[in-house]
Amino acid sequence: MAGIVISGVSRTFGAVRAVDNASLEVGEGEFFTLLGPSGCGKTTLLRMIAGFTELNGGEIRFGSERIDRLPAHVRDIGMVFQNYAVFPNLTVAGNVAYGLRARKVATAEIERRVEEALALVQLTGYGTRWPHQLSGGQLQRVAIARALVIRPRVLLFDEPLSNLDARLRVSMRTEIRDLQKSLGITAIYVTHDQEEAMSVSDRIALMNAGRLEQVGVPVDIYRHPVSRFAAEFMGTTNLVPARMVGRAGDQFVSLRPEALHLASDAPQDWPVLSGTLAHVELLGPIMRLDVKLSDGTVLKAAMLDAPDRSLQAGATISLAYDPARLTVLP
Ligand SMILES: Nc1ncnc2c1ncn2[C@@H]1O[C@H](COP(=O)(O)OP(=O)(O)OP(=O)(O)O)[C@@H](O)[C@H]1O
Ligand SMILES: [Mg+2]
């Protein structure tokens, strides 16, 4: 049983509350992501789970076992870092074997398990190579094999793909997710990339200044953000001030760009907004529009490219939106 229970965990550095009273439960075999901007406390929380950073308060359990006072090396954790942390003076096999040697596993058993781990990350035959002979993606696979070879109860990833180019990031994130699911190991994955988080995670904890802003399955956070911060961090959105019937003061509503359509393509009963097309951007399959309304508000709209449509900046344009996709923020 290797679900993870984090209860009221805090850590301060001087005046900075890096992690502030965080409580979470990660299910056994779950792929769970800590998402948030730089400095929000993702690495600090991950390092407390790993045993590299002490807690100021709260507790962490793996299943029913309290682990936050155990030294890192007995927590049964595999960790993969952003900068690979592969030892340059050891071969690929030497790197992968490292954790097994430290655990005094017998030599024949080490050889077998290193082969097995290299096969899992598609590096069969690379054992005798040196790290400087590998690409960034291969180095990151060595780091993953090194984390897997000890058969950890929990896998921790701290921005493992941020040193790779955009294409490799996309293919490696799927590889990591598939491997984690096939092995059934509980994983906590840190990223500041919302799209990466949405593509791999069973659930996401969105963090903001040391606190957990919202925890949920990706699509729920995207469609039903609980705050302006969550609405804006989980993708582009239009935040529009609105006065609600029966409520005092202004509130904000969030309307995602893809909820806006050209009025001519939209159902008759959708509300229509007219304005001037301020900017058009074609990003391959998606076209992004900035539309300036008469009161000066600029709305962002996004739609699939259609070759028969020609939209020029400066033109008058009517957009309609799906009223069901307005989210009122508290
Ligand atoms: N060892 C430390 N000493 C002092 N302050 C620290 C230390 N580690 C982290 N902090 C501070 O705690 C806060 C959270 O840092 P943390 O590294 O957890 O953020 P992060 O979400 O991982 O950010 P990034 O996306 O940039 O990696 C930051 O304000 C950081 O400066
Ligand atoms: Mg970090």
mmCIF file of C-alpha atoms and ligand atoms in Angstrom:
data_model
loop_
_atom_site.group_PDB
_atom_site.id
_atom_site.type_symbol
_atom_site.label_atom_id
_atom_site.label_comp_id
_atom_site.label_asym_id
_atom_site.label_seq_id
_atom_site.Cartn_x
_atom_site.Cartn_y
_atom_site.Cartn_z
ATOM 1 C CA MET A 1 0.000 0.000 0.000
ATOM 2 C CA ALA A 2 1.810 3.090 -1.211
ATOM 3 C CA GLY A 3 -0.726 5.857 -1.354
ATOM 4 C CA ILE A 4 0.680 9.068 0.110
ATOM 5 C CA VAL A 5 -1.001 11.127 2.807
ATOM 6 C CA ILE A 6 0.299 14.647 3.402
ATOM 7 C CA SER A 7 -1.271 16.333 6.433
ATOM 8 C CA GLY A 8 -0.782 19.977 7.382
ATOM 9 C CA VAL A 9 2.771 20.095 6.047
ATOM 10 C CA SER A 10 4.646 23.406 6.298
ATOM 11 C CA ARG A 11 8.144 24.662 5.661
ATOM 12 C CA THR A 12 9.529 28.173 5.975
ATOM 13 C CA PHE A 13 12.914 29.545 4.941
ATOM 14 C CA GLY A 14 13.500 32.713 6.967
ATOM 15 C CA ALA A 15 10.479 34.894 6.227
ATOM 16 C CA VAL A 16 9.382 32.819 3.194
ATOM 17 C CA ARG A 17 6.519 30.357 3.698
ATOM 18 C CA ALA A 18 7.653 27.975 0.982
ATOM 19 C CA VAL A 19 4.926 25.420 1.803
ATOM 20 C CA ASP A 20 2.053 26.539 3.983
ATOM 21 C CA ASN A 21 -0.151 23.929 5.663
ATOM 22 C CA ALA A 22 -0.506 21.597 2.677
ATOM 23 C CA SER A 23 -2.820 18.584 2.943
ATOM 24 C CA LEU A 24 -3.212 16.059 0.124
ATOM 25 C CA GLU A 25 -3.932 12.405 -0.488
ATOM 26 C CA VAL A 26 -2.361 10.692 -3.473
ATOM 27 C CA GLY A 27 -3.894 7.341 -4.375
ATOM 28 C CA GLU A 28 -1.927 4.141 -4.898
ATOM 29 C CA GLY A 29 -0.727 4.004 -8.520
ATOM 30 C CA GLU A 30 -1.882 7.553 -9.173
ATOM 31 C CA PHE A 31 0.020 9.983 -11.409
ATOM 32 C CA PHE A 32 -0.264 13.152 -9.352
ATOM 33 C CA THR A 33 1.152 16.521 -10.414
ATOM 34 C CA LEU A 34 2.191 19.580 -8.432
ATOM 35 C CA LEU A 35 1.681 22.508 -10.804
ATOM 36 C CA GLY A 36 2.374 26.175 -10.259
ATOM 37 C CA PRO A 37 4.560 29.164 -11.092
ATOM 38 C CA SER A 38 8.211 29.531 -10.145
ATOM 39 C CA GLY A 39 8.720 29.844 -6.401
ATOM 40 C CA CYS A 40 5.296 28.498 -5.355
ATOM 41 C CA GLY A 41 6.817 25.643 -3.312
ATOM 42 C CA LYS A 42 6.642 22.610 -5.647
ATOM 43 C CA THR A 43 10.243 21.494 -5.188
ATOM 44 C CA THR A 44 10.128 22.138 -1.445
ATOM 45 C CA LEU A 45 7.071 19.888 -1.049
ATOM 46 C CA LEU A 46 8.633 17.190 -3.242
ATOM 47 C CA ARG A 47 11.900 17.322 -1.294
ATOM 48 C CA MET A 48 10.016 16.919 1.982
ATOM 49 C CA ILE A 49 8.389 13.762 0.583
ATOM 50 C CA ALA A 50 11.808 12.517 -0.574
ATOM 51 C CA GLY A 51 13.491 13.310 2.737
ATOM 52 C CA PHE A 52 15.902 15.974 1.499
ATOM 53 C CA THR A 53 14.174 18.854 3.292
ATOM 54 C CA GLU A 54 12.859 18.785 6.869
ATOM 55 C CA LEU A 55 9.285 19.686 7.750
ATOM 56 C CA ASN A 56 8.493 22.511 10.166
ATOM 57 C CA GLY A 57 5.089 20.996 10.847
ATOM 58 C CA GLY A 58 2.663 18.312 9.765
ATOM 59 C CA GLU A 59 3.277 14.730 8.737
ATOM 60 C CA ILE A 60 3.676 12.502 5.686
ATOM 61 C CA ARG A 61 2.615 8.856 5.442
ATOM 62 C CA PHE A 62 3.102 6.173 2.834
ATOM 63 C CA GLY A 63 0.025 4.069 3.398
ATOM 64 C CA SER A 64 -0.181 3.666 7.164
ATOM 65 C CA GLU A 65 3.546 4.224 7.743
ATOM 66 C CA ARG A 66 4.720 7.627 8.890
ATOM 67 C CA ILE A 67 7.861 8.436 6.895
ATOM 68 C CA ASP A 68 8.630 12.137 7.446
ATOM 69 C CA ARG A 69 11.167 11.403 10.189
ATOM 70 C CA LEU A 70 12.899 8.584 8.325
ATOM 71 C CA PRO A 71 16.183 9.295 6.526
ATOM 72 C CA ALA A 72 15.818 9.666 2.749
ATOM 73 C CA HIS A 73 17.583 6.398 1.847
ATOM 74 C CA VAL A 74 15.100 4.188 3.712
ATOM 75 C CA ARG A 75 11.982 5.819 2.263
ATOM 76 C CA ASP A 76 12.002 3.659 -0.861
ATOM 77 C CA ILE A 77 11.785 6.549 -3.265
ATOM 78 C CA GLY A 78 13.093 6.968 -6.795
ATOM 79 C CA MET A 79 13.702 10.574 -7.763
ATOM 80 C CA VAL A 80 14.365 12.153 -11.164
ATOM 81 C CA PHE A 81 15.680 15.704 -11.320
ATOM 82 C CA GLN A 82 15.564 18.453 -13.919
ATOM 83 C CA ASN A 83 19.295 18.369 -14.643
ATOM 84 C CA TYR A 84 19.472 14.526 -14.841
ATOM 85 C CA ALA A 85 22.120 14.391 -12.065
ATOM 86 C CA VAL A 86 23.809 11.550 -13.955
ATOM 87 C CA PHE A 87 27.355 10.877 -12.694
ATOM 88 C CA PRO A 88 29.770 11.783 -15.537
ATOM 89 C CA ASN A 89 32.508 9.456 -14.254
ATOM 90 C CA LEU A 90 30.311 6.334 -14.363
ATOM 91 C CA THR A 91 29.064 4.475 -17.440
ATOM 92 C CA VAL A 92 25.347 4.202 -18.113
ATOM 93 C CA ALA A 93 25.294 0.790 -16.389
ATOM 94 C CA GLY A 94 27.368 2.185 -13.514
ATOM 95 C CA ASN A 95 24.899 5.006 -13.056
ATOM 96 C CA VAL A 96 21.901 2.695 -13.070
ATOM 97 C CA ALA A 97 23.623 0.243 -10.706
ATOM 98 C CA TYR A 98 24.473 2.980 -8.199
ATOM 99 C CA GLY A 99 21.469 2.583 -5.918
ATOM 100 C CA LEU A 100 21.775 -1.210 -5.940
ATOM 101 C CA ARG A 101 25.474 -1.102 -4.993
ATOM 102 C CA ALA A 102 24.618 1.274 -2.152
ATOM 103 C CA ARG A 103 22.058 -1.319 -1.014
ATOM 104 C CA LYS A 104 24.658 -4.110 -1.219
ATOM 105 C CA VAL A 105 22.731 -6.149 -3.765
ATOM 106 C CA ALA A 106 24.692 -9.172 -5.133
ATOM 107 C CA THR A 107 26.648 -8.558 -8.367
ATOM 108 C CA ALA A 108 24.745 -11.032 -10.560
ATOM 109 C CA GLU A 109 21.449 -9.605 -9.371
ATOM 110 C CA ILE A 110 22.706 -6.056 -10.089
ATOM 111 C CA GLU A 111 23.573 -7.008 -13.678
ATOM 112 C CA ARG A 112 20.174 -8.540 -14.243
ATOM 113 C CA ARG A 113 18.267 -5.606 -12.788
ATOM 114 C CA VAL A 114 20.342 -2.997 -14.641
ATOM 115 C CA GLU A 115 19.571 -4.778 -17.946
ATOM 116 C CA GLU A 116 15.912 -4.907 -17.025
ATOM 117 C CA ALA A 117 15.803 -1.191 -16.100
ATOM 118 C CA LEU A 118 17.629 -0.175 -19.289
ATOM 119 C CA ALA A 119 15.149 -2.218 -21.328
ATOM 120 C CA LEU A 120 12.248 -0.432 -19.634
ATOM 121 C CA VAL A 121 13.561 2.947 -20.798
ATOM 122 C CA GLN A 122 14.533 1.640 -24.254
ATOM 123 C CA LEU A 123 18.291 1.832 -23.691
ATOM 124 C CA THR A 124 19.174 -1.841 -24.148
ATOM 125 C CA GLY A 125 22.784 -2.019 -25.330
ATOM 126 C CA TYR A 126 23.771 1.389 -23.957
ATOM 127 C CA GLY A 127 25.231 0.085 -20.670
ATOM 128 C CA THR A 128 28.898 0.601 -21.598
ATOM 129 C CA ARG A 129 28.441 4.136 -22.965
ATOM 130 C CA TRP A 130 29.549 7.220 -21.074
ATOM 131 C CA PRO A 131 27.115 10.045 -20.242
ATOM 132 C CA HIS A 132 28.881 12.514 -22.573
ATOM 133 C CA GLN A 133 28.067 10.162 -25.470
ATOM 134 C CA LEU A 134 24.304 10.495 -24.923
ATOM 135 C CA SER A 135 21.656 12.993 -26.006
ATOM 136 C CA GLY A 136 19.579 14.919 -23.486
ATOM 137 C CA GLY A 137 16.621 12.574 -23.941
ATOM 138 C CA GLN A 138 18.842 9.511 -23.440
ATOM 139 C CA LEU A 139 20.425 11.042 -20.326
ATOM 140 C CA GLN A 140 16.991 11.604 -18.898
ATOM 141 C CA ARG A 141 16.150 7.955 -19.596
ATOM 142 C CA VAL A 142 19.282 6.915 -17.685
ATOM 143 C CA ALA A 143 18.085 9.023 -14.778
ATOM 144 C CA ILE A 144 14.676 7.335 -14.939
ATOM 145 C CA ALA A 145 16.250 3.854 -15.120
ATOM 146 C CA ARG A 146 18.363 4.713 -12.086
ATOM 147 C CA ALA A 147 15.264 5.734 -10.182
ATOM 148 C CA LEU A 148 13.298 2.610 -11.251
ATOM 149 C CA VAL A 149 15.997 0.017 -10.656
ATOM 150 C CA ILE A 150 15.596 0.090 -6.879
ATOM 151 C CA ARG A 151 11.890 -0.753 -7.368
ATOM 152 C CA PRO A 152 10.716 2.203 -5.358
ATOM 153 C CA ARG A 153 7.308 2.468 -3.719
ATOM 154 C CA VAL A 154 7.057 6.041 -4.967
ATOM 155 C CA LEU A 155 8.533 7.886 -7.964
ATOM 156 C CA LEU A 156 9.183 11.613 -7.706
ATOM 157 C CA PHE A 157 9.903 13.782 -10.745
ATOM 158 C CA ASP A 158 11.051 17.405 -10.448
ATOM 159 C CA GLU A 159 10.619 19.119 -13.849
ATOM 160 C CA PRO A 160 12.318 16.156 -15.563
ATOM 161 C CA LEU A 161 11.742 17.466 -19.091
ATOM 162 C CA SER A 162 12.592 21.137 -18.835
ATOM 163 C CA ASN A 163 16.063 20.723 -20.348
ATOM 164 C CA LEU A 164 14.719 19.009 -23.467
ATOM 165 C CA ASP A 165 13.476 20.575 -26.682
ATOM 166 C CA ALA A 166 9.742 20.993 -27.244
ATOM 167 C CA ARG A 167 9.194 17.897 -29.413
ATOM 168 C CA LEU A 168 11.158 15.583 -27.135
ATOM 169 C CA ARG A 169 9.293 16.957 -24.104
ATOM 170 C CA VAL A 170 6.015 15.928 -25.667
ATOM 171 C CA SER A 171 7.135 12.386 -26.539
ATOM 172 C CA MET A 172 9.003 11.814 -23.243
ATOM 173 C CA ARG A 173 6.068 12.899 -21.123
ATOM 174 C CA THR A 174 3.953 10.182 -22.720
ATOM 175 C CA GLU A 175 6.756 7.646 -22.198
ATOM 176 C CA ILE A 176 7.013 8.547 -18.522
ATOM 177 C CA ARG A 177 3.278 8.304 -18.061
ATOM 178 C CA ASP A 178 3.037 4.928 -19.880
ATOM 179 C CA LEU A 179 5.944 3.489 -17.897
ATOM 180 C CA GLN A 180 4.488 4.664 -14.593
ATOM 181 C CA LYS A 181 1.105 3.156 -15.437
ATOM 182 C CA SER A 182 2.566 -0.157 -16.615
ATOM 183 C CA LEU A 183 4.630 -0.484 -13.415
ATOM 184 C CA GLY A 184 1.810 0.776 -11.197
ATOM 185 C CA ILE A 185 4.129 2.914 -9.071
ATOM 186 C CA THR A 186 2.605 5.942 -7.335
ATOM 187 C CA ALA A 187 4.148 9.075 -8.876
ATOM 188 C CA ILE A 188 4.338 12.734 -7.958
ATOM 189 C CA TYR A 189 5.409 14.922 -10.843
ATOM 190 C CA VAL A 190 6.397 18.589 -10.608
ATOM 191 C CA THR A 191 6.011 20.994 -13.503
ATOM 192 C CA HIS A 192 5.191 24.637 -14.146
ATOM 193 C CA ASP A 193 3.823 23.719 -17.592
ATOM 194 C CA GLN A 194 0.030 23.593 -17.547
ATOM 195 C CA GLU A 195 -0.244 21.648 -20.798
ATOM 196 C CA GLU A 196 2.261 19.029 -19.644
ATOM 197 C CA ALA A 197 0.364 18.676 -16.368
ATOM 198 C CA MET A 198 -2.965 18.257 -18.146
ATOM 199 C CA SER A 199 -1.609 15.682 -20.570
ATOM 200 C CA VAL A 200 -0.072 13.246 -18.056
ATOM 201 C CA SER A 201 -1.859 13.643 -14.730
ATOM 202 C CA ASP A 202 -4.643 11.700 -13.098
ATOM 203 C CA ARG A 203 -5.003 14.673 -10.769
ATOM 204 C CA ILE A 204 -3.297 18.008 -10.300
ATOM 205 C CA ALA A 205 -2.643 20.161 -7.245
ATOM 206 C CA LEU A 206 -2.324 23.748 -8.386
ATOM 207 C CA MET A 207 -0.047 25.650 -5.983
ATOM 208 C CA ASN A 208 0.112 29.385 -5.375
ATOM 209 C CA ALA A 209 2.587 30.996 -2.954
ATOM 210 C CA GLY A 210 3.041 27.874 -0.832
ATOM 211 C CA ARG A 211 -0.647 26.998 -0.655
ATOM 212 C CA LEU A 212 -2.754 24.492 -2.538
ATOM 213 C CA GLU A 213 -5.058 26.605 -4.650
ATOM 214 C CA GLN A 214 -7.114 23.797 -6.207
ATOM 215 C CA VAL A 215 -6.852 20.014 -6.374
ATOM 216 C CA GLY A 216 -8.708 17.968 -8.955
ATOM 217 C CA VAL A 217 -8.725 16.103 -12.238
ATOM 218 C CA PRO A 218 -7.269 18.270 -15.013
ATOM 219 C CA VAL A 219 -10.480 18.862 -16.920
ATOM 220 C CA ASP A 220 -12.331 19.994 -13.790
ATOM 221 C CA ILE A 221 -9.698 22.557 -12.885
ATOM 222 C CA TYR A 222 -9.688 23.764 -16.482
ATOM 223 C CA ARG A 223 -13.453 24.022 -16.766
ATOM 224 C CA HIS A 224 -14.303 24.959 -13.196
ATOM 225 C CA PRO A 225 -11.472 27.027 -11.753
ATOM 226 C CA VAL A 226 -12.152 28.201 -8.199
ATOM 227 C CA SER A 227 -10.242 31.484 -8.448
ATOM 228 C CA ARG A 228 -8.836 34.030 -10.849
ATOM 229 C CA PHE A 229 -5.406 32.546 -10.258
ATOM 230 C CA ALA A 230 -6.611 29.048 -11.210
ATOM 231 C CA ALA A 231 -8.515 30.315 -14.253
ATOM 232 C CA GLU A 232 -5.482 32.184 -15.567
ATOM 233 C CA PHE A 233 -2.835 29.598 -14.737
ATOM 234 C CA MET A 234 -4.750 26.726 -16.372
ATOM 235 C CA GLY A 235 -4.627 28.286 -19.834
ATOM 236 C CA THR A 236 -5.586 31.482 -21.569
ATOM 237 C CA THR A 237 -8.874 32.993 -20.485
ATOM 238 C CA ASN A 238 -10.947 36.157 -20.657
ATOM 239 C CA LEU A 239 -11.598 37.528 -17.176
ATOM 240 C CA VAL A 240 -14.423 40.002 -17.390
ATOM 241 C CA PRO A 241 -15.827 42.024 -14.481
ATOM 242 C CA ALA A 242 -19.537 41.380 -14.051
ATOM 243 C CA ARG A 243 -22.280 42.455 -11.704
ATOM 244 C CA MET A 244 -24.389 39.509 -10.581
ATOM 245 C CA VAL A 245 -28.082 39.854 -9.862
ATOM 246 C CA GLY A 246 -28.608 39.701 -6.108
ATOM 247 C CA ARG A 247 -24.926 40.139 -5.202
ATOM 248 C CA ALA A 248 -23.135 43.279 -4.102
ATOM 249 C CA GLY A 249 -20.012 44.481 -5.879
ATOM 250 C CA ASP A 250 -18.204 43.350 -8.995
ATOM 251 C CA GLN A 251 -17.231 39.778 -9.634
ATOM 252 C CA PHE A 252 -15.267 38.181 -12.406
ATOM 253 C CA VAL A 253 -16.399 35.675 -14.935
ATOM 254 C CA SER A 254 -13.989 33.522 -16.892
ATOM 255 C CA LEU A 255 -14.677 32.702 -20.523
ATOM 256 C CA ARG A 256 -12.167 30.509 -22.352
ATOM 257 C CA PRO A 257 -11.190 31.673 -25.865
ATOM 258 C CA GLU A 258 -12.542 28.472 -27.431
ATOM 259 C CA ALA A 259 -16.025 29.185 -26.000
ATOM 260 C CA LEU A 260 -16.247 32.126 -28.413
ATOM 261 C CA HIS A 261 -17.268 31.416 -32.019
ATOM 262 C CA LEU A 262 -17.926 33.577 -35.033
ATOM 263 C CA ALA A 263 -21.586 34.595 -34.642
ATOM 264 C CA SER A 264 -22.332 33.287 -38.131
ATOM 265 C CA ASP A 265 -21.213 29.773 -37.053
ATOM 266 C CA ALA A 266 -22.919 29.802 -33.647
ATOM 267 C CA PRO A 267 -26.373 28.719 -32.467
ATOM 268 C CA GLN A 268 -28.955 31.517 -32.694
ATOM 269 C CA ASP A 269 -29.591 31.749 -28.948
ATOM 270 C CA TRP A 270 -25.978 32.460 -27.911
ATOM 271 C CA PRO A 271 -25.228 36.023 -26.764
ATOM 272 C CA VAL A 272 -23.455 38.069 -29.447
ATOM 273 C CA LEU A 273 -20.662 40.615 -28.937
ATOM 274 C CA SER A 274 -19.443 42.846 -31.729
ATOM 275 C CA GLY A 275 -16.142 44.625 -32.066
ATOM 276 C CA THR A 276 -13.100 45.207 -34.202
ATOM 277 C CA LEU A 277 -10.579 42.534 -35.010
ATOM 278 C CA ALA A 278 -7.376 43.883 -33.443
ATOM 279 C CA HIS A 279 -5.045 40.973 -34.113
ATOM 280 C CA VAL A 280 -5.092 37.597 -35.898
ATOM 281 C CA GLU A 281 -2.529 34.840 -35.332
ATOM 282 C CA LEU A 282 -2.457 31.461 -37.059
ATOM 283 C CA LEU A 283 -0.658 28.840 -34.925
ATOM 284 C CA GLY A 284 -1.023 25.915 -37.317
ATOM 285 C CA PRO A 285 -4.353 24.276 -36.554
ATOM 286 C CA ILE A 286 -5.557 27.036 -34.230
ATOM 287 C CA MET A 287 -6.343 30.620 -35.099
ATOM 288 C CA ARG A 288 -6.201 33.169 -32.292
ATOM 289 C CA LEU A 289 -8.137 36.406 -32.474
ATOM 290 C CA ASP A 290 -8.063 39.535 -30.321
ATOM 291 C CA VAL A 291 -11.353 41.391 -30.628
ATOM 292 C CA LYS A 292 -11.743 44.891 -29.225
ATOM 293 C CA LEU A 293 -15.282 45.675 -28.033
ATOM 294 C CA SER A 294 -16.735 49.187 -28.105
ATOM 295 C CA ASP A 295 -16.040 49.682 -24.371
ATOM 296 C CA GLY A 296 -12.341 48.922 -24.963
ATOM 297 C CA THR A 297 -12.398 45.359 -23.552
ATOM 298 C CA VAL A 298 -10.219 43.004 -25.591
ATOM 299 C CA LEU A 299 -11.544 39.446 -25.842
ATOM 300 C CA LYS A 300 -9.372 36.544 -26.880
ATOM 301 C CA ALA A 301 -11.017 33.975 -29.117
ATOM 302 C CA ALA A 302 -9.582 30.752 -30.535
ATOM 303 C CA MET A 303 -10.938 28.566 -33.291
ATOM 304 C CA LEU A 304 -9.785 25.868 -35.627
ATOM 305 C CA ASP A 305 -8.308 27.194 -38.831
ATOM 306 C CA ALA A 306 -10.679 27.080 -41.788
ATOM 307 C CA PRO A 307 -9.033 27.854 -45.141
ATOM 308 C CA ASP A 308 -12.188 29.413 -46.609
ATOM 309 C CA ARG A 309 -12.353 32.019 -43.868
ATOM 310 C CA SER A 310 -10.410 35.213 -44.343
ATOM 311 C CA LEU A 311 -10.171 37.466 -41.334
ATOM 312 C CA GLN A 312 -8.268 40.747 -41.569
ATOM 313 C CA ALA A 313 -7.188 42.971 -38.718
ATOM 314 C CA GLY A 314 -9.359 46.100 -38.621
ATOM 315 C CA ALA A 315 -12.512 44.326 -39.812
ATOM 316 C CA THR A 316 -15.739 44.458 -37.845
ATOM 317 C CA ILE A 317 -16.525 41.097 -36.336
ATOM 318 C CA SER A 318 -19.355 39.498 -34.335
ATOM 319 C CA LEU A 319 -18.610 36.764 -31.837
ATOM 320 C CA ALA A 320 -21.077 34.620 -29.950
ATOM 321 C CA TYR A 321 -20.355 32.642 -26.801
ATOM 322 C CA ASP A 322 -21.734 29.544 -25.219
ATOM 323 C CA PRO A 323 -23.407 30.808 -22.026
ATOM 324 C CA ALA A 324 -22.917 27.396 -20.389
ATOM 325 C CA ARG A 325 -19.173 27.987 -20.502
ATOM 326 C CA LEU A 326 -19.120 31.145 -18.401
ATOM 327 C CA THR A 327 -17.576 30.445 -15.003
ATOM 328 C CA VAL A 328 -18.367 32.859 -12.196
ATOM 329 C CA LEU A 329 -15.361 33.274 -9.911
ATOM 330 C CA PRO A 330 -15.741 33.976 -6.209
HETATM 331 N N1 LIG B 1 17.101 26.234 0.720
HETATM 332 C C1 LIG B 1 16.389 27.362 0.644
HETATM 333 N N2 LIG B 1 16.745 28.464 1.327
HETATM 334 C C2 LIG B 1 16.013 29.602 1.274
HETATM 335 N N3 LIG B 1 14.893 29.728 0.560
HETATM 336 C C3 LIG B 1 14.472 28.672 -0.155
HETATM 337 C C4 LIG B 1 15.192 27.436 -0.158
HETATM 338 N N4 LIG B 1 14.555 26.564 -0.939
HETATM 339 C C5 LIG B 1 13.481 27.224 -1.422
HETATM 340 N N5 LIG B 1 13.425 28.486 -0.953
HETATM 341 C C6 LIG B 1 12.374 29.477 -1.241
HETATM 342 O O1 LIG B 1 11.107 28.857 -1.051
HETATM 343 C C7 LIG B 1 10.190 29.234 -2.071
HETATM 344 C C8 LIG B 1 9.708 27.994 -2.795
HETATM 345 O O2 LIG B 1 10.786 27.452 -3.538
HETATM 346 P P1 LIG B 1 10.680 26.132 -4.416
HETATM 347 O O3 LIG B 1 12.036 25.801 -4.895
HETATM 348 O O4 LIG B 1 9.955 25.090 -3.636
HETATM 349 O O5 LIG B 1 9.756 26.648 -5.610
HETATM 350 P P2 LIG B 1 9.339 25.917 -6.974
HETATM 351 O O6 LIG B 1 7.845 25.974 -7.022
HETATM 352 O O7 LIG B 1 9.984 24.593 -7.064
HETATM 353 O O8 LIG B 1 9.911 26.914 -8.081
HETATM 354 P P3 LIG B 1 10.585 26.605 -9.539
HETATM 355 O O9 LIG B 1 9.432 26.359 -10.492
HETATM 356 O O10 LIG B 1 11.295 27.883 -9.861
HETATM 357 O O11 LIG B 1 11.496 25.432 -9.401
HETATM 358 C C9 LIG B 1 10.927 30.236 -2.949
HETATM 359 O O12 LIG B 1 10.603 31.526 -2.520
HETATM 360 C C10 LIG B 1 12.390 29.914 -2.684
HETATM 361 O O13 LIG B 1 13.194 31.050 -2.875
HETATM 362 MG MG MG B 2 11.389 23.767 -8.378
#
